[in-house]
PDB file of C-alpha atoms and ligand atoms in Angstrom:
ATOM      1  CA  UNK A   1     121.205 160.885  57.797  1.00  0.00           C
ATOM      2  CA  UNK A   2     118.099 162.905  57.165  1.00  0.00           C
ATOM      3  CA  UNK A   3     116.798 165.688  59.362  1.00  0.00           C
ATOM      4  CA  UNK A   4     113.313 165.380  57.925  1.00  0.00           C
ATOM      5  CA  UNK A   5     111.001 165.154  60.928  1.00  0.00           C
ATOM      6  CA  UNK A   6     108.996 161.979  61.433  1.00  0.00           C
ATOM      7  CA  UNK A   7     105.942 163.980  62.554  1.00  0.00           C
ATOM      8  CA  UNK A   8     104.066 166.924  61.070  1.00  0.00           C
ATOM      9  CA  UNK A   9     101.946 168.048  64.018  1.00  0.00           C
ATOM     10  CA  UNK A  10     102.540 167.078  67.639  1.00  0.00           C
ATOM     11  CA  UNK A  11     101.234 167.813  71.109  1.00  0.00           C
ATOM     12  CA  UNK A  12     103.880 168.251  73.794  1.00  0.00           C
ATOM     13  CA  UNK A  13     102.875 167.602  77.398  1.00  0.00           C
ATOM     14  CA  UNK A  14     105.137 168.763  80.187  1.00  0.00           C
ATOM     15  CA  UNK A  15     104.300 168.593  83.864  1.00  0.00           C
ATOM     16  CA  UNK A  16     104.306 171.761  85.906  1.00  0.00           C
ATOM     17  CA  UNK A  17     107.105 170.248  87.953  1.00  0.00           C
ATOM     18  CA  UNK A  18     109.339 170.328  84.890  1.00  0.00           C
ATOM     19  CA  UNK A  19     109.211 174.133  85.055  1.00  0.00           C
ATOM     20  CA  UNK A  20     110.295 174.151  88.658  1.00  0.00           C
ATOM     21  CA  UNK A  21     113.914 173.187  87.985  1.00  0.00           C
ATOM     22  CA  UNK A  22     115.841 172.759  91.224  1.00  0.00           C
ATOM     23  CA  UNK A  23     113.386 174.943  93.114  1.00  0.00           C
ATOM     24  CA  UNK A  24     110.764 173.442  95.411  1.00  0.00           C
ATOM     25  CA  UNK A  25     107.943 175.539  93.986  1.00  0.00           C
ATOM     26  CA  UNK A  26     107.031 177.846  91.128  1.00  0.00           C
ATOM     27  CA  UNK A  27     108.792 178.640  87.906  1.00  0.00           C
ATOM     28  CA  UNK A  28     112.510 178.678  87.121  1.00  0.00           C
ATOM     29  CA  UNK A  29     112.613 181.014  84.117  1.00  0.00           C
ATOM     30  CA  UNK A  30     115.832 179.449  82.822  1.00  0.00           C
ATOM     31  CA  UNK A  31     114.025 176.086  82.580  1.00  0.00           C
ATOM     32  CA  UNK A  32     111.062 177.676  80.785  1.00  0.00           C
ATOM     33  CA  UNK A  33     113.554 179.291  78.399  1.00  0.00           C
ATOM     34  CA  UNK A  34     115.239 175.941  77.737  1.00  0.00           C
ATOM     35  CA  UNK A  35     111.948 174.189  76.970  1.00  0.00           C
ATOM     36  CA  UNK A  36     111.049 177.122  74.705  1.00  0.00           C
ATOM     37  CA  UNK A  37     114.375 176.681  72.863  1.00  0.00           C
ATOM     38  CA  UNK A  38     113.561 172.997  72.297  1.00  0.00           C
ATOM     39  CA  UNK A  39     110.147 173.974  70.916  1.00  0.00           C
ATOM     40  CA  UNK A  40     111.809 176.582  68.664  1.00  0.00           C
ATOM     41  CA  UNK A  41     114.049 173.836  67.286  1.00  0.00           C
ATOM     42  CA  UNK A  42     110.974 171.767  66.427  1.00  0.00           C
ATOM     43  CA  UNK A  43     109.353 174.758  64.728  1.00  0.00           C
ATOM     44  CA  UNK A  44     112.527 175.360  62.721  1.00  0.00           C
ATOM     45  CA  UNK A  45     112.130 171.809  61.380  1.00  0.00           C
ATOM     46  CA  UNK A  46     108.619 172.721  60.247  1.00  0.00           C
ATOM     47  CA  UNK A  47     106.840 170.682  62.926  1.00  0.00           C
ATOM     48  CA  UNK A  48     103.591 172.222  64.204  1.00  0.00           C
ATOM     49  CA  UNK A  49     103.563 172.195  67.998  1.00  0.00           C
ATOM     50  CA  UNK A  50     100.755 172.378  70.532  1.00  0.00           C
ATOM     51  CA  UNK A  51     101.635 172.361  74.223  1.00  0.00           C
ATOM     52  CA  UNK A  52      99.822 171.367  77.397  1.00  0.00           C
ATOM     53  CA  UNK A  53     101.598 172.272  80.591  1.00  0.00           C
ATOM     54  CA  UNK A  54     100.541 171.015  84.023  1.00  0.00           C
ATOM     55  CA  UNK A  55     100.215 172.978  87.223  1.00  0.00           C
ATOM     56  CA  UNK A  56     101.756 170.720  89.863  1.00  0.00           C
ATOM     57  CA  UNK A  57     104.633 173.144  90.526  1.00  0.00           C
ATOM     58  CA  UNK A  58     102.068 175.584  91.901  1.00  0.00           C
ATOM     59  CA  UNK A  59      98.911 173.777  92.929  1.00  0.00           C
ATOM     60  CA  UNK A  60      97.130 170.423  92.798  1.00  0.00           C
ATOM     61  CA  UNK A  61      93.457 169.940  93.640  1.00  0.00           C
ATOM     62  CA  UNK A  62      94.086 166.771  95.634  1.00  0.00           C
ATOM     63  CA  UNK A  63      96.166 168.816  98.081  1.00  0.00           C
ATOM     64  CA  UNK A  64      93.012 170.707  99.068  1.00  0.00           C
ATOM     65  CA  UNK A  65      90.869 167.572  99.154  1.00  0.00           C
ATOM     66  CA  UNK A  66      93.347 165.640 101.321  1.00  0.00           C
ATOM     67  CA  UNK A  67      93.412 168.529 103.789  1.00  0.00           C
ATOM     68  CA  UNK A  68      89.628 168.266 104.108  1.00  0.00           C
ATOM     69  CA  UNK A  69      88.814 171.062 101.665  1.00  0.00           C
ATOM     70  CA  UNK A  70      86.590 171.143  98.619  1.00  0.00           C
ATOM     71  CA  UNK A  71      88.005 169.130  95.725  1.00  0.00           C
ATOM     72  CA  UNK A  72      86.218 171.067  92.997  1.00  0.00           C
ATOM     73  CA  UNK A  73      87.534 174.399  94.264  1.00  0.00           C
ATOM     74  CA  UNK A  74      90.975 172.847  94.594  1.00  0.00           C
ATOM     75  CA  UNK A  75      90.820 171.668  90.995  1.00  0.00           C
ATOM     76  CA  UNK A  76      89.776 175.140  89.886  1.00  0.00           C
ATOM     77  CA  UNK A  77      92.888 176.444  91.616  1.00  0.00           C
ATOM     78  CA  UNK A  78      94.988 173.776  89.885  1.00  0.00           C
ATOM     79  CA  UNK A  79      93.604 174.786  86.502  1.00  0.00           C
ATOM     80  CA  UNK A  80      94.486 178.399  87.241  1.00  0.00           C
ATOM     81  CA  UNK A  81      98.040 177.233  87.990  1.00  0.00           C
ATOM     82  CA  UNK A  82      98.263 175.808  84.459  1.00  0.00           C
ATOM     83  CA  UNK A  83      97.315 179.238  83.099  1.00  0.00           C
ATOM     84  CA  UNK A  84     100.185 180.836  85.040  1.00  0.00           C
ATOM     85  CA  UNK A  85     102.615 178.274  83.599  1.00  0.00           C
ATOM     86  CA  UNK A  86     101.219 178.722  80.091  1.00  0.00           C
ATOM     87  CA  UNK A  87     101.739 182.494  80.253  1.00  0.00           C
ATOM     88  CA  UNK A  88     105.333 181.931  81.427  1.00  0.00           C
ATOM     89  CA  UNK A  89     106.028 179.568  78.549  1.00  0.00           C
ATOM     90  CA  UNK A  90     104.476 181.934  76.016  1.00  0.00           C
ATOM     91  CA  UNK A  91     106.756 184.681  77.304  1.00  0.00           C
ATOM     92  CA  UNK A  92     109.809 182.439  76.903  1.00  0.00           C
ATOM     93  CA  UNK A  93     108.772 181.529  73.346  1.00  0.00           C
ATOM     94  CA  UNK A  94     108.023 185.125  72.338  1.00  0.00           C
ATOM     95  CA  UNK A  95     111.395 186.245  73.725  1.00  0.00           C
ATOM     96  CA  UNK A  96     113.200 184.082  71.152  1.00  0.00           C
ATOM     97  CA  UNK A  97     110.931 185.090  68.304  1.00  0.00           C
ATOM     98  CA  UNK A  98     108.563 182.116  68.264  1.00  0.00           C
ATOM     99  CA  UNK A  99     104.958 183.120  67.706  1.00  0.00           C
ATOM    100  CA  UNK A 100     102.841 181.526  70.406  1.00  0.00           C
ATOM    101  CA  UNK A 101      99.298 181.935  71.696  1.00  0.00           C
ATOM    102  CA  UNK A 102      97.622 180.750  74.875  1.00  0.00           C
ATOM    103  CA  UNK A 103      94.108 179.331  74.509  1.00  0.00           C
ATOM    104  CA  UNK A 104      92.390 178.675  77.812  1.00  0.00           C
ATOM    105  CA  UNK A 105      89.656 176.131  78.544  1.00  0.00           C
ATOM    106  CA  UNK A 106      88.356 178.625  81.124  1.00  0.00           C
ATOM    107  CA  UNK A 107      87.425 182.045  79.776  1.00  0.00           C
ATOM    108  CA  UNK A 108      89.630 184.846  81.016  1.00  0.00           C
ATOM    109  CA  UNK A 109      89.642 187.246  78.086  1.00  0.00           C
ATOM    110  CA  UNK A 110      91.796 189.875  79.775  1.00  0.00           C
ATOM    111  CA  UNK A 111      94.648 187.362  79.957  1.00  0.00           C
ATOM    112  CA  UNK A 112      94.332 185.138  76.907  1.00  0.00           C
ATOM    113  CA  UNK A 113      91.953 183.800  74.293  1.00  0.00           C
ATOM    114  CA  UNK A 114      89.466 181.057  75.014  1.00  0.00           C
ATOM    115  CA  UNK A 115      89.940 177.617  73.529  1.00  0.00           C
ATOM    116  CA  UNK A 116      88.034 176.484  70.497  1.00  0.00           C
ATOM    117  CA  UNK A 117      89.104 173.625  68.291  1.00  0.00           C
ATOM    118  CA  UNK A 118      88.611 175.744  65.182  1.00  0.00           C
ATOM    119  CA  UNK A 119      90.775 178.610  66.423  1.00  0.00           C
ATOM    120  CA  UNK A 120      93.442 176.225  67.675  1.00  0.00           C
ATOM    121  CA  UNK A 121      93.808 174.462  64.337  1.00  0.00           C
ATOM    122  CA  UNK A 122      93.708 177.784  62.473  1.00  0.00           C
ATOM    123  CA  UNK A 123      96.647 179.078  64.532  1.00  0.00           C
ATOM    124  CA  UNK A 124      98.555 175.848  64.079  1.00  0.00           C
ATOM    125  CA  UNK A 125      97.996 175.976  60.325  1.00  0.00           C
ATOM    126  CA  UNK A 126      99.572 179.454  60.466  1.00  0.00           C
ATOM    127  CA  UNK A 127     102.631 177.979  62.180  1.00  0.00           C
ATOM    128  CA  UNK A 128     101.933 179.437  65.601  1.00  0.00           C
ATOM    129  CA  UNK A 129     102.675 177.421  68.708  1.00  0.00           C
ATOM    130  CA  UNK A 130      99.433 176.935  70.613  1.00  0.00           C
ATOM    131  CA  UNK A 131      99.598 176.525  74.384  1.00  0.00           C
ATOM    132  CA  UNK A 132      96.450 174.941  75.793  1.00  0.00           C
ATOM    133  CA  UNK A 133      95.838 176.325  79.286  1.00  0.00           C
ATOM    134  CA  UNK A 134      93.271 175.433  81.929  1.00  0.00           C
ATOM    135  CA  UNK A 135      93.448 171.666  81.409  1.00  0.00           C
ATOM    136  CA  UNK A 136      90.150 170.248  80.170  1.00  0.00           C
ATOM    137  CA  UNK A 137      88.285 173.007  82.002  1.00  0.00           C
ATOM    138  CA  UNK A 138      86.703 170.398  84.287  1.00  0.00           C
ATOM    139  CA  UNK A 139      87.511 169.252  87.806  1.00  0.00           C
ATOM    140  CA  UNK A 140      88.459 165.604  88.461  1.00  0.00           C
ATOM    141  CA  UNK A 141      90.592 165.547  85.311  1.00  0.00           C
ATOM    142  CA  UNK A 142      94.325 165.966  84.836  1.00  0.00           C
ATOM    143  CA  UNK A 143      96.447 167.797  82.331  1.00  0.00           C
ATOM    144  CA  UNK A 144      97.492 164.384  80.966  1.00  0.00           C
ATOM    145  CA  UNK A 145      93.869 163.871  79.934  1.00  0.00           C
ATOM    146  CA  UNK A 146      93.802 167.433  78.582  1.00  0.00           C
ATOM    147  CA  UNK A 147      96.880 166.600  76.502  1.00  0.00           C
ATOM    148  CA  UNK A 148      95.270 163.472  75.018  1.00  0.00           C
ATOM    149  CA  UNK A 149      92.050 165.403  74.367  1.00  0.00           C
ATOM    150  CA  UNK A 150      93.762 168.328  72.650  1.00  0.00           C
ATOM    151  CA  UNK A 151      95.995 165.950  70.681  1.00  0.00           C
ATOM    152  CA  UNK A 152      92.856 164.281  69.302  1.00  0.00           C
ATOM    153  CA  UNK A 153      91.151 167.615  68.601  1.00  0.00           C
ATOM    154  CA  UNK A 154      94.059 169.088  66.645  1.00  0.00           C
ATOM    155  CA  UNK A 155      94.706 165.834  64.777  1.00  0.00           C
ATOM    156  CA  UNK A 156      98.203 165.418  66.234  1.00  0.00           C
ATOM    157  CA  UNK A 157     100.377 162.647  64.794  1.00  0.00           C
ATOM    158  CA  UNK A 158     101.792 161.969  68.242  1.00  0.00           C
ATOM    159  CA  UNK A 159     101.578 163.004  71.863  1.00  0.00           C
ATOM    160  CA  UNK A 160     105.006 163.731  73.347  1.00  0.00           C
ATOM    161  CA  UNK A 161     105.019 163.157  77.081  1.00  0.00           C
ATOM    162  CA  UNK A 162     108.042 164.803  78.650  1.00  0.00           C
ATOM    163  CA  UNK A 163     108.854 163.071  81.945  1.00  0.00           C
ATOM    164  CA  UNK A 164     111.619 162.844  84.536  1.00  0.00           C
ATOM    165  CA  UNK A 165     113.154 159.801  82.795  1.00  0.00           C
ATOM    166  CA  UNK A 166     113.884 158.887  79.187  1.00  0.00           C
ATOM    167  CA  UNK A 167     111.069 156.435  78.546  1.00  0.00           C
ATOM    168  CA  UNK A 168     108.841 153.732  79.981  1.00  0.00           C
ATOM    169  CA  UNK A 169     110.622 151.281  82.280  1.00  0.00           C
ATOM    170  CA  UNK A 170     109.692 147.877  83.709  1.00  0.00           C
ATOM    171  CA  UNK A 171     110.013 149.501  87.162  1.00  0.00           C
ATOM    172  CA  UNK A 172     111.029 152.891  88.538  1.00  0.00           C
ATOM    173  CA  UNK A 173     114.642 153.244  87.325  1.00  0.00           C
ATOM    174  CA  UNK A 174     115.420 155.664  90.152  1.00  0.00           C
ATOM    175  CA  UNK A 175     114.616 152.958  92.720  1.00  0.00           C
ATOM    176  CA  UNK A 176     115.279 149.687  90.917  1.00  0.00           C
ATOM    177  CA  UNK A 177     118.677 149.305  89.196  1.00  0.00           C
ATOM    178  CA  UNK A 178     117.439 146.249  87.248  1.00  0.00           C
ATOM    179  CA  UNK A 179     114.637 148.286  85.576  1.00  0.00           C
ATOM    180  CA  UNK A 180     114.728 148.010  81.769  1.00  0.00           C
ATOM    181  CA  UNK A 181     113.520 150.612  79.285  1.00  0.00           C
ATOM    182  CA  UNK A 182     111.013 149.606  76.605  1.00  0.00           C
ATOM    183  CA  UNK A 183     111.705 150.719  73.042  1.00  0.00           C
ATOM    184  CA  UNK A 184     108.065 150.084  72.105  1.00  0.00           C
ATOM    185  CA  UNK A 185     105.022 149.041  74.047  1.00  0.00           C
ATOM    186  CA  UNK A 186     101.274 149.134  73.354  1.00  0.00           C
ATOM    187  CA  UNK A 187      98.730 151.370  75.070  1.00  0.00           C
ATOM    188  CA  UNK A 188      97.074 148.232  76.498  1.00  0.00           C
ATOM    189  CA  UNK A 189     100.332 146.937  77.930  1.00  0.00           C
ATOM    190  CA  UNK A 190     100.898 150.266  79.653  1.00  0.00           C
ATOM    191  CA  UNK A 191      97.382 150.202  81.138  1.00  0.00           C
ATOM    192  CA  UNK A 192      97.464 146.514  82.121  1.00  0.00           C
ATOM    193  CA  UNK A 193     100.953 146.762  83.553  1.00  0.00           C
ATOM    194  CA  UNK A 194     100.022 149.806  85.615  1.00  0.00           C
ATOM    195  CA  UNK A 195     103.092 151.575  84.202  1.00  0.00           C
ATOM    196  CA  UNK A 196     102.417 154.998  85.604  1.00  0.00           C
ATOM    197  CA  UNK A 197     103.465 157.230  82.736  1.00  0.00           C
ATOM    198  CA  UNK A 198     100.137 159.012  82.364  1.00  0.00           C
ATOM    199  CA  UNK A 199      96.761 158.462  83.915  1.00  0.00           C
ATOM    200  CA  UNK A 200      94.664 155.653  82.477  1.00  0.00           C
ATOM    201  CA  UNK A 201      92.002 157.964  81.055  1.00  0.00           C
ATOM    202  CA  UNK A 202      94.648 159.780  79.012  1.00  0.00           C
ATOM    203  CA  UNK A 203      96.178 156.574  77.658  1.00  0.00           C
ATOM    204  CA  UNK A 204      92.749 155.145  76.807  1.00  0.00           C
ATOM    205  CA  UNK A 205      91.797 158.326  74.937  1.00  0.00           C
ATOM    206  CA  UNK A 206      95.043 158.214  72.974  1.00  0.00           C
ATOM    207  CA  UNK A 207      94.474 154.530  72.183  1.00  0.00           C
ATOM    208  CA  UNK A 208      90.914 155.102  70.975  1.00  0.00           C
ATOM    209  CA  UNK A 209      92.154 157.814  68.622  1.00  0.00           C
ATOM    210  CA  UNK A 210      95.216 155.868  67.438  1.00  0.00           C
ATOM    211  CA  UNK A 211      97.592 158.494  68.781  1.00  0.00           C
ATOM    212  CA  UNK A 212     101.042 157.181  69.644  1.00  0.00           C
ATOM    213  CA  UNK A 213     102.575 158.493  72.861  1.00  0.00           C
ATOM    214  CA  UNK A 214     106.294 159.167  72.883  1.00  0.00           C
ATOM    215  CA  UNK A 215     107.713 159.196  76.397  1.00  0.00           C
ATOM    216  CA  UNK A 216     111.028 161.038  76.693  1.00  0.00           C
ATOM    217  CA  UNK A 217     113.041 163.082  79.165  1.00  0.00           C
ATOM    218  CA  UNK A 218     111.949 166.715  79.314  1.00  0.00           C
ATOM    219  CA  UNK A 219     115.222 167.547  81.054  1.00  0.00           C
ATOM    220  CA  UNK A 220     117.522 166.658  78.170  1.00  0.00           C
ATOM    221  CA  UNK A 221     118.353 169.739  76.146  1.00  0.00           C
ATOM    222  CA  UNK A 222     117.580 169.071  72.477  1.00  0.00           C
ATOM    223  CA  UNK A 223     115.894 165.770  73.344  1.00  0.00           C
ATOM    224  CA  UNK A 224     112.573 166.771  71.791  1.00  0.00           C
ATOM    225  CA  UNK A 225     114.179 167.726  68.477  1.00  0.00           C
ATOM    226  CA  UNK A 226     116.289 164.577  68.424  1.00  0.00           C
ATOM    227  CA  UNK A 227     113.203 162.360  68.686  1.00  0.00           C
ATOM    228  CA  UNK A 228     111.434 164.388  66.020  1.00  0.00           C
ATOM    229  CA  UNK A 229     114.381 163.603  63.724  1.00  0.00           C
ATOM    230  CA  UNK A 230     114.017 159.932  64.649  1.00  0.00           C
ATOM    231  CA  UNK A 231     117.255 159.884  66.623  1.00  0.00           C
ATOM    232  CA  UNK A 232     116.499 160.484  70.283  1.00  0.00           C
ATOM    233  CA  UNK A 233     115.960 158.231  73.273  1.00  0.00           C
ATOM    234  CA  UNK A 234     112.453 157.430  74.374  1.00  0.00           C
ATOM    235  CA  UNK A 235     109.690 154.842  74.361  1.00  0.00           C
ATOM    236  CA  UNK A 236     107.006 154.714  71.683  1.00  0.00           C
ATOM    237  CA  UNK A 237     103.591 153.668  73.013  1.00  0.00           C
ATOM    238  CA  UNK A 238     101.654 152.537  69.982  1.00  0.00           C
ATOM    239  CA  UNK A 239      99.287 149.809  68.889  1.00  0.00           C
ATOM    240  CA  UNK A 240     100.607 149.870  65.323  1.00  0.00           C
ATOM    241  CA  UNK A 241     103.315 147.309  64.634  1.00  0.00           C
TER     242      UNK A 241
HETATM  243  N1  UDP B   1      93.128 170.085  86.783  1.00  0.00           N
HETATM  244  C1  UDP B   1      91.758 169.875  86.675  1.00  0.00           C
HETATM  245  N2  UDP B   1      91.228 169.549  85.448  1.00  0.00           N
HETATM  246  C2  UDP B   1      92.000 169.400  84.336  1.00  0.00           C
HETATM  247  C3  UDP B   1      93.395 169.575  84.453  1.00  0.00           C
HETATM  248  C4  UDP B   1      93.941 169.923  85.690  1.00  0.00           C
HETATM  249  O1  UDP B   1      91.029 170.000  87.643  1.00  0.00           O
HETATM  250  O2  UDP B   1      91.460 169.106  83.263  1.00  0.00           O
HETATM  251  C5  UDP B   1      93.682 170.531  88.088  1.00  0.00           C
HETATM  252  C6  UDP B   1      93.905 169.424  89.097  1.00  0.00           C
HETATM  253  O3  UDP B   1      93.630 169.944  90.380  1.00  0.00           O
HETATM  254  C7  UDP B   1      95.382 169.142  88.942  1.00  0.00           C
HETATM  255  C8  UDP B   1      95.943 170.516  88.688  1.00  0.00           C
HETATM  256  O4  UDP B   1      94.952 171.148  87.871  1.00  0.00           O
HETATM  257  O5  UDP B   1      95.934 168.579  90.128  1.00  0.00           O
HETATM  258  C9  UDP B   1      97.280 170.543  87.972  1.00  0.00           C
HETATM  259  O6  UDP B   1      97.272 169.651  86.886  1.00  0.00           O
HETATM  260  P1  UDP B   1      98.166 168.322  86.879  1.00  0.00           P
HETATM  261  O7  UDP B   1      98.162 167.676  88.237  1.00  0.00           O
HETATM  262  O8  UDP B   1      97.736 167.468  85.741  1.00  0.00           O
HETATM  263  O9  UDP B   1      99.598 168.947  86.603  1.00  0.00           O
HETATM  264  P2  UDP B   1     101.029 168.238  86.415  1.00  0.00           P
HETATM  265  O10 UDP B   1     101.074 167.035  87.326  1.00  0.00           O
HETATM  266  O11 UDP B   1     101.142 167.833  84.987  1.00  0.00           O
HETATM  267  O12 UDP B   1     102.008 169.310  86.787  1.00  0.00           O
END
C-alpha cells in the first residue's frame, strides 16, 4: 500500500452548514478544528490545498428575496458570511501550525487580502493553504460555482466537494433506503439526472475545464486524506474513462 497522494493540487469545497455541527446556526469551533486537522493531514502528504467555504450557516441571499427583500443585497450579505467562515477556518488552521491565508473576492483590506489568481497560485506554490472568501464576488452565484471557478484558476487536479453523505446516490439515501451510491459518473450524467450535488453552473464549469469532482462526506474524520491516498469512500465525477 502506498501513501503517495493521487492528486498534487486540490480545491476543497465545504458548505457553511458543515461548520455548524449540531447547532442550528453559526460556527461550532470544534467542527472547524476537525476540518482544519483533515486539511493539515493533506498538507503533510504534500498536497496543495485551496478551500472555498459557503455561508449557509449564517446567511443566504434567497432568504432575503423570499421575504420580499432585495436579492442583490441579500447575496452581498451571504458573501460576507463566507468571509466570516473563512476567517474561522484560517484561525483553526493557524492554531495547529498550518500556514493559511484568506483571499477575498470582495476587497476588505483590514480583514484579509484581496483575491488575484497570481497571488493565489504564488501562495499555493509556497505550500500555504489558500482560503477563497467572498464566493465569486457576484450576486446570483453560489459558492459551488466559486469553487469550480477557483479550481480552474489555480489549475486544481480535482475539486473535492464535501457533503452530508459519502458520494452521489441514485436518490436521497436519507429518504430512500433503495438508493445506490455511484463509484463513478460523468458530469453530463449528473446534470441530466438532476443529481443535486452541486449547482449546474458549477458542474458545467468543471466539465468544460476537465476537472473531476470528488464527492465525499465532510463529516468523516480523516475522510479527505483517505481519498487523497486513493482509499476513501466517495464518488468520482469525471468524463475521463
Ligand atoms: N453568494 C453570492 N455569490 C457567490 C457566492 C455566494 O451571492 O458567488 C451568496 C448567496 O447569497 C449564497 C450565500 O452567499 O446564498 C452563501 O453561499 P452558499 O449558499 O453557496 O453557501 P453554502 O450553501 O455552501 O453554505
